[in-house]
Amino acid sequence: MLVHFLDLGGPGGASTKAYQDRLLGTMAVKRDYYEVLGVSREASAEELKKAYRRLAMQYHPDRNHGDKQAEDRFKEVGEAYAVLSDAGKRQQYDTFGHVADGVGGPGGFSFESAFDLFDMFFGGRRRHRTGPQRGSDLRMNVEITLREAVYGAKRTIEVPRADTCPECRGSGAEPGTSPQTCPQCQGTGQVRRSVQSIFGQVVNVTSCPRCSGEGRIVEHPCRRCRGHGRVESRKRLEVDIPAGVDEDTQLRVAAEGEAGPRGGPPGDLYLAFHIEPHPQLVRHGQDLIFELPVSVPQAVLGDTITVPTIDGEHQLEVPEGTQHGKILKIHGFGVPHVRSGRRGDQLCVVRVVVPTHLGAREKKLYEQLGSREGKPAEVRRGFFDTVKDALRG
Ligand SMILES: [Zn+2]
Ligand SMILES: [Zn+2]
């Protein structure tokens, strides 16, 4: 049980007790109404009002975007206030506790009752369905080369998505006809029923059964979209990929997601990038790493070596006495920062290549060198530190 509990994570706001109850699949153990509102048992009507106002605002579902915990708290707070703000019920509750209020049974305090209470409390505003729903956001992956990541690119992409039906412009009604306002709910999409409950007359609001809560009825469905108001499409889009994007960059293309149902506004399109590996250069943030093979004579005597960069070939000066593992920077040949545009560097990591197959003449030369130097070179310390320092930048 405990492991299970930890797995689900602690919810914000809700008490451990209430949370545990939910895990056990019941809300059998109700919290004390005073505790729910965070007031003392002697709280005045004004204090109750203040507590309810604050908590109801905090947990209102419109502010919490489908958070189940907040929804439950909203209902709980409403129920507590409904009972405690009524002098008679408060007295009953104080004497008999939850047993007396019988809430939770049929005709009890519903989610809708919590909304009605809220609306009444805040000046009787009616809750309205706020226009057509917004379409979903879409996410797409785009393959780009390292060069495109450095320079940016224009790309034409094809987005499979639902678009507003061009025939009926999302209404779902055959052109020339129009949807009728639902006669049962007069277009509100909701039907209100008065129910007798322990709180007295409570208005229950439910989704209209005639129009499924849409508020309108399509008598002649559009043939193109069969009344759905949306059609499958593949939209071709030209997108500007900014210079400097990386695999953790998300590019938002506003309003190019799915169309909303019934002509609602579209969602957004999010582009993520996958960068093809480059044969010679490895990206590390804004720097590009290149392994530079250097022969023993080049390392000893120094040389100018042609190295590849993302901008083409570059003449790199290898100084005399260059050690294996040394990092030679080519300033400004890295990847630009996606916002500032400042470019990183190319880091050339020197790999001294020791020959393995020597001809007779070369062997002789090395033997001569060996006898002349006599003692082995010192072991250089801090090699890994040097590499790490360079990579960190
Ligand atoms: Zn249509
Ligand atoms: Zn209706």
Short mmCIF file of C-alpha atoms in Angstrom, two decimals, residues 42-348:
data_model
loop_
_atom_site.label_atom_id
_atom_site.label_comp_id
_atom_site.label_asym_id
_atom_site.label_seq_id
_atom_site.Cartn_x
_atom_site.Cartn_y
_atom_site.Cartn_z
CA GLU A 42 -16.49 29.59 16.37
CA ALA A 43 -16.05 31.19 12.96
CA SER A 44 -18.45 34.02 12.19
CA ALA A 45 -20.57 34.14 9.05
CA GLU A 46 -18.15 36.72 7.68
CA GLU A 47 -15.15 34.48 8.31
CA LEU A 48 -16.89 31.57 6.58
CA LYS A 49 -17.64 33.77 3.61
CA LYS A 50 -14.05 34.91 3.37
CA ALA A 51 -12.70 31.37 3.62
CA TYR A 52 -15.12 30.10 0.99
CA ARG A 53 -14.40 32.97 -1.38
CA ARG A 54 -10.66 32.33 -1.22
CA LEU A 55 -10.80 28.53 -1.54
CA ALA A 56 -13.52 28.42 -4.19
CA MET A 57 -11.52 30.83 -6.34
CA GLN A 58 -8.38 28.80 -5.81
CA TYR A 59 -9.90 25.44 -6.76
CA HIS A 60 -12.35 26.53 -9.43
CA PRO A 61 -12.01 24.04 -12.32
CA ASP A 62 -11.76 26.85 -14.87
CA ARG A 63 -8.51 27.79 -13.22
CA ASN A 64 -7.13 24.30 -12.75
CA HIS A 65 -7.51 22.79 -16.21
CA GLY A 66 -8.89 19.37 -15.49
CA ASP A 67 -6.96 18.78 -12.28
CA LYS A 68 -9.00 16.09 -10.55
CA GLN A 69 -7.71 17.02 -7.11
CA ALA A 70 -8.80 20.62 -7.54
CA GLU A 71 -12.21 19.50 -8.77
CA ASP A 72 -12.75 17.42 -5.67
CA ARG A 73 -11.56 20.23 -3.44
CA PHE A 74 -13.89 22.67 -5.21
CA LYS A 75 -16.83 20.40 -4.52
CA GLU A 76 -15.74 19.73 -0.96
CA VAL A 77 -15.36 23.44 -0.20
CA GLY A 78 -18.79 24.17 -1.70
CA GLU A 79 -20.41 21.45 0.34
CA ALA A 80 -18.80 22.64 3.56
CA TYR A 81 -19.89 26.21 2.93
CA ALA A 82 -23.43 25.21 1.94
CA VAL A 83 -23.89 23.51 5.28
CA LEU A 84 -22.03 25.91 7.57
CA SER A 85 -23.51 29.09 6.05
CA ASP A 86 -27.00 27.84 6.93
CA ALA A 87 -27.57 28.45 10.64
CA GLY A 88 -29.96 25.53 11.08
CA LYS A 89 -27.78 23.03 9.26
CA ARG A 90 -24.70 24.29 11.00
CA GLN A 91 -26.29 23.64 14.37
CA GLN A 92 -27.32 20.15 13.28
CA TYR A 93 -23.85 19.48 12.00
CA ASP A 94 -22.24 20.74 15.19
CA THR A 95 -24.41 18.38 17.21
CA PHE A 96 -24.52 15.27 15.06
CA GLY A 97 -21.65 15.67 12.62
CA HIS A 98 -21.77 14.14 9.16
CA VAL A 99 -24.36 11.56 10.23
CA ALA A 100 -26.98 14.26 10.31
CA ASP A 101 -26.34 15.86 6.98
CA GLY A 102 -26.67 12.64 5.00
CA VAL A 103 -24.66 14.17 2.20
CA GLY A 104 -23.26 11.69 -0.28
CA GLY A 105 -26.51 9.83 -0.71
CA PRO A 106 -29.02 10.42 -3.51
CA GLY A 107 -29.84 14.07 -4.01
CA GLY A 108 -26.60 14.98 -2.22
CA PHE A 109 -24.14 17.68 -3.04
CA SER A 110 -23.12 17.27 -6.65
CA PHE A 111 -20.46 18.91 -8.69
CA GLU A 112 -23.16 21.00 -10.38
CA SER A 113 -24.44 22.12 -7.00
CA ALA A 114 -20.92 23.36 -6.27
CA PHE A 115 -21.00 25.43 -9.46
CA ASP A 116 -24.42 26.83 -8.72
CA LEU A 117 -23.33 27.83 -5.26
CA PHE A 118 -20.25 29.49 -6.73
CA ASP A 119 -22.31 31.37 -9.31
CA MET A 120 -24.76 32.53 -6.70
CA PHE A 121 -21.99 33.62 -4.36
CA PHE A 122 -20.15 35.61 -6.98
CA GLY A 123 -23.11 37.63 -8.13
CA GLY A 124 -25.23 35.07 -9.94
CA ARG A 125 -23.12 34.91 -13.06
CA ARG A 126 -24.25 32.10 -15.30
CA ARG A 127 -21.70 29.67 -16.55
CA HIS A 128 -21.65 29.63 -20.29
CA ARG A 129 -20.02 27.32 -22.70
CA THR A 130 -17.34 29.62 -24.01
CA GLY A 131 -17.69 29.34 -27.76
CA PRO A 132 -16.38 26.53 -29.95
CA GLN A 133 -13.55 24.42 -28.59
CA ARG A 134 -9.95 24.95 -29.63
CA GLY A 135 -8.31 22.24 -31.76
CA SER A 136 -5.52 20.01 -30.47
CA ASP A 137 -1.84 20.85 -30.68
CA LEU A 138 0.25 18.69 -32.99
CA ARG A 139 3.84 17.58 -32.71
CA MET A 140 6.10 16.64 -35.60
CA ASN A 141 9.69 15.56 -35.95
CA VAL A 142 11.85 17.13 -38.63
CA GLU A 143 15.13 15.60 -39.81
CA ILE A 144 17.84 18.14 -40.50
CA THR A 145 21.56 18.03 -41.21
CA LEU A 146 24.17 19.54 -38.93
CA ARG A 147 24.77 22.21 -41.54
CA GLU A 148 21.09 23.14 -41.47
CA ALA A 149 21.25 23.31 -37.69
CA VAL A 150 24.15 25.76 -38.01
CA TYR A 151 22.80 27.91 -40.84
CA GLY A 152 19.07 27.47 -40.44
CA ALA A 153 16.91 26.28 -43.31
CA LYS A 154 13.64 26.66 -45.12
CA ARG A 155 11.66 23.45 -45.23
CA THR A 156 8.43 22.37 -46.77
CA ILE A 157 6.70 19.91 -44.51
CA GLU A 158 3.45 18.04 -44.84
CA VAL A 159 1.26 17.99 -41.79
CA PRO A 160 -1.48 15.35 -41.62
CA ARG A 161 -4.25 16.96 -39.63
CA ALA A 162 -7.95 17.68 -39.33
CA ASP A 163 -8.95 20.91 -41.04
CA THR A 164 -12.15 22.88 -40.90
CA CYS A 165 -14.42 21.50 -43.64
CA PRO A 166 -14.24 23.88 -46.61
CA GLU A 167 -17.80 23.03 -47.72
CA CYS A 168 -19.68 23.93 -44.57
CA ARG A 169 -16.91 26.01 -42.94
CA GLY A 170 -17.09 23.83 -39.86
CA SER A 171 -20.81 24.15 -39.19
CA GLY A 172 -21.47 20.54 -40.19
CA ALA A 173 -24.62 21.59 -42.06
CA GLU A 174 -25.02 21.07 -45.81
CA PRO A 175 -24.34 24.35 -47.67
CA GLY A 176 -27.57 26.28 -48.08
CA THR A 177 -28.91 24.96 -44.78
CA SER A 178 -27.93 25.96 -41.30
CA PRO A 179 -27.98 24.25 -37.93
CA GLN A 180 -31.06 24.88 -35.86
CA THR A 181 -31.00 26.08 -32.30
CA CYS A 182 -31.89 23.14 -30.09
CA PRO A 183 -35.51 23.57 -28.98
CA GLN A 184 -34.99 21.65 -25.74
CA CYS A 185 -32.20 23.76 -24.29
CA GLN A 186 -32.66 26.93 -26.39
CA GLY A 187 -29.07 26.68 -27.51
CA THR A 188 -27.45 26.67 -24.10
CA GLY A 189 -26.48 22.99 -24.35
CA GLN A 190 -27.57 22.53 -20.76
CA VAL A 191 -30.79 21.58 -19.11
CA ARG A 192 -31.48 22.66 -15.56
CA ARG A 193 -33.65 20.68 -13.27
CA SER A 194 -34.75 21.68 -9.79
CA VAL A 195 -34.20 18.94 -7.27
CA GLN A 196 -35.25 18.83 -3.68
CA SER A 197 -32.25 18.12 -1.49
CA ILE A 198 -31.23 18.59 2.09
CA PHE A 199 -30.04 22.06 1.11
CA GLY A 200 -33.51 22.89 -0.04
CA GLN A 201 -34.15 23.58 -3.70
CA VAL A 202 -31.02 22.79 -5.72
CA VAL A 203 -30.77 23.32 -9.43
CA ASN A 204 -29.06 20.46 -11.23
CA VAL A 205 -27.44 21.28 -14.54
CA THR A 206 -26.83 18.49 -17.01
CA SER A 207 -25.81 18.26 -20.63
CA CYS A 208 -28.80 18.52 -22.97
CA PRO A 209 -29.75 15.00 -24.16
CA ARG A 210 -31.34 16.24 -27.41
CA CYS A 211 -28.25 17.96 -28.83
CA SER A 212 -25.55 16.27 -26.68
CA GLY A 213 -24.69 19.62 -25.17
CA GLU A 214 -23.93 21.34 -28.48
CA GLY A 215 -26.89 23.67 -28.31
CA ARG A 216 -27.71 23.11 -31.97
CA ILE A 217 -29.10 20.42 -34.19
CA VAL A 218 -27.91 19.72 -37.72
CA GLU A 219 -30.85 18.46 -39.74
CA HIS A 220 -29.03 18.19 -43.08
CA PRO A 221 -25.47 17.08 -42.41
CA CYS A 222 -22.79 18.31 -44.80
CA ARG A 223 -21.95 15.53 -47.29
CA ARG A 224 -18.26 16.34 -47.45
CA CYS A 225 -17.60 15.94 -43.71
CA ARG A 226 -20.75 13.99 -42.80
CA GLY A 227 -21.66 16.65 -40.30
CA HIS A 228 -18.40 16.54 -38.35
CA GLY A 229 -17.33 19.99 -39.50
CA ARG A 230 -13.76 18.76 -40.06
CA VAL A 231 -11.98 16.80 -42.77
CA GLU A 232 -8.67 14.96 -42.87
CA SER A 233 -6.08 16.86 -44.84
CA ARG A 234 -2.37 17.08 -45.50
CA LYS A 235 -1.32 20.67 -45.19
CA ARG A 236 1.91 21.71 -46.88
CA LEU A 237 3.74 24.27 -44.83
CA GLU A 238 6.85 26.28 -45.48
CA VAL A 239 8.75 26.66 -42.22
CA ASP A 240 11.83 28.69 -41.38
CA ILE A 241 14.11 26.65 -39.17
CA PRO A 242 16.20 29.14 -37.21
CA ALA A 243 19.98 28.75 -37.03
CA GLY A 244 21.18 27.07 -33.86
CA VAL A 245 18.33 24.65 -33.16
CA ASP A 246 19.21 21.52 -31.24
CA GLU A 247 17.42 18.28 -30.50
CA ASP A 248 15.85 19.75 -27.37
CA THR A 249 14.51 22.79 -29.22
CA GLN A 250 10.77 22.97 -29.82
CA LEU A 251 9.58 25.33 -32.48
CA ARG A 252 6.00 26.51 -32.16
CA VAL A 253 4.17 27.27 -35.37
CA ALA A 254 1.10 29.13 -34.16
CA ALA A 255 -2.36 28.07 -35.32
CA GLU A 256 -1.12 25.25 -37.57
CA GLY A 257 -2.37 22.41 -35.37
CA GLU A 258 -5.72 20.68 -35.72
CA ALA A 259 -8.82 22.72 -36.46
CA GLY A 260 -11.23 23.03 -33.55
CA PRO A 261 -14.53 21.19 -33.85
CA ARG A 262 -17.44 23.28 -35.20
CA GLY A 263 -15.18 25.95 -36.61
CA GLY A 264 -13.29 26.45 -33.33
CA PRO A 265 -9.82 28.02 -33.40
CA PRO A 266 -6.94 25.74 -34.38
CA GLY A 267 -4.29 24.41 -32.00
CA ASP A 268 -0.57 24.98 -32.52
CA LEU A 269 2.02 22.88 -34.29
CA TYR A 270 5.22 22.03 -32.44
CA LEU A 271 8.30 21.01 -34.38
CA ALA A 272 11.09 18.97 -32.82
CA PHE A 273 14.35 18.28 -34.60
CA HIS A 274 16.49 15.27 -35.20
CA ILE A 275 19.98 16.16 -36.41
CA GLU A 276 21.70 13.62 -38.66
CA PRO A 277 25.18 12.78 -37.44
CA HIS A 278 27.97 14.49 -39.39
CA PRO A 279 30.79 12.19 -40.60
CA GLN A 280 33.59 14.30 -39.03
CA LEU A 281 32.11 16.82 -36.63
CA VAL A 282 30.38 16.06 -33.37
CA ARG A 283 28.18 18.72 -31.81
CA HIS A 284 28.62 19.57 -28.17
CA GLY A 285 26.25 22.41 -27.34
CA GLN A 286 27.52 25.31 -29.40
CA ASP A 287 30.92 23.79 -30.07
CA LEU A 288 31.87 21.31 -32.75
CA ILE A 289 34.47 18.71 -31.94
CA PHE A 290 36.89 17.38 -34.52
CA GLU A 291 39.54 14.74 -33.97
CA LEU A 292 42.71 15.92 -35.67
CA PRO A 293 45.21 13.20 -36.61
CA VAL A 294 48.79 14.52 -36.46
CA SER A 295 51.93 12.57 -37.42
CA VAL A 296 54.86 12.41 -35.03
CA PRO A 297 57.03 14.74 -37.16
CA GLN A 298 54.11 17.22 -37.50
CA ALA A 299 53.59 17.19 -33.74
CA VAL A 300 57.28 17.66 -33.08
CA LEU A 301 58.12 20.22 -35.74
CA GLY A 302 54.74 21.92 -36.24
CA ASP A 303 52.82 22.23 -39.53
CA THR A 304 49.87 23.82 -41.27
CA ILE A 305 47.10 21.25 -41.70
CA THR A 306 43.94 21.50 -43.78
CA VAL A 307 40.95 20.62 -41.58
CA PRO A 308 37.28 20.31 -42.45
CA THR A 309 34.85 22.70 -40.75
CA ILE A 310 31.12 23.24 -41.21
CA ASP A 311 32.09 26.33 -43.28
CA GLY A 312 34.49 24.41 -45.56
CA GLU A 313 38.20 23.74 -45.39
CA HIS A 314 40.37 25.69 -42.99
CA GLN A 315 44.16 26.01 -42.68
CA LEU A 316 45.05 25.19 -39.10
CA GLU A 317 48.41 26.07 -37.61
CA VAL A 318 49.75 23.19 -35.48
CA PRO A 319 52.52 24.69 -33.36
CA GLU A 320 55.89 23.08 -32.80
CA GLY A 321 55.87 20.61 -29.92
CA THR A 322 52.12 19.95 -29.93
CA GLN A 323 51.19 17.24 -27.44
CA HIS A 324 48.72 14.42 -27.95
CA GLY A 325 45.30 15.47 -26.62
CA LYS A 326 45.97 19.19 -27.03
CA ILE A 327 42.89 21.13 -28.11
CA LEU A 328 43.32 23.68 -30.86
CA LYS A 329 40.40 26.10 -31.14
CA ILE A 330 39.09 27.57 -34.36
CA HIS A 331 37.16 30.54 -33.00
CA GLY A 332 33.67 31.19 -34.31
CA PHE A 333 33.34 28.04 -36.35
CA GLY A 334 30.83 26.39 -34.04
CA VAL A 335 27.04 26.49 -33.85
CA PRO A 336 25.27 29.82 -33.30
CA HIS A 337 23.20 30.37 -30.18
CA VAL A 338 19.57 30.13 -31.28
CA ARG A 339 18.74 33.55 -29.74
CA SER A 340 21.91 35.64 -29.65
CA GLY A 341 23.34 34.20 -32.87
CA ARG A 342 26.83 34.13 -31.30
CA ARG A 343 28.74 31.17 -32.63
CA GLY A 344 30.69 28.64 -30.61
CA ASP A 345 34.07 27.26 -31.65
CA GLN A 346 35.43 24.24 -33.42
CA LEU A 347 37.60 22.26 -31.04
CA CYS A 348 40.29 20.21 -32.78
#
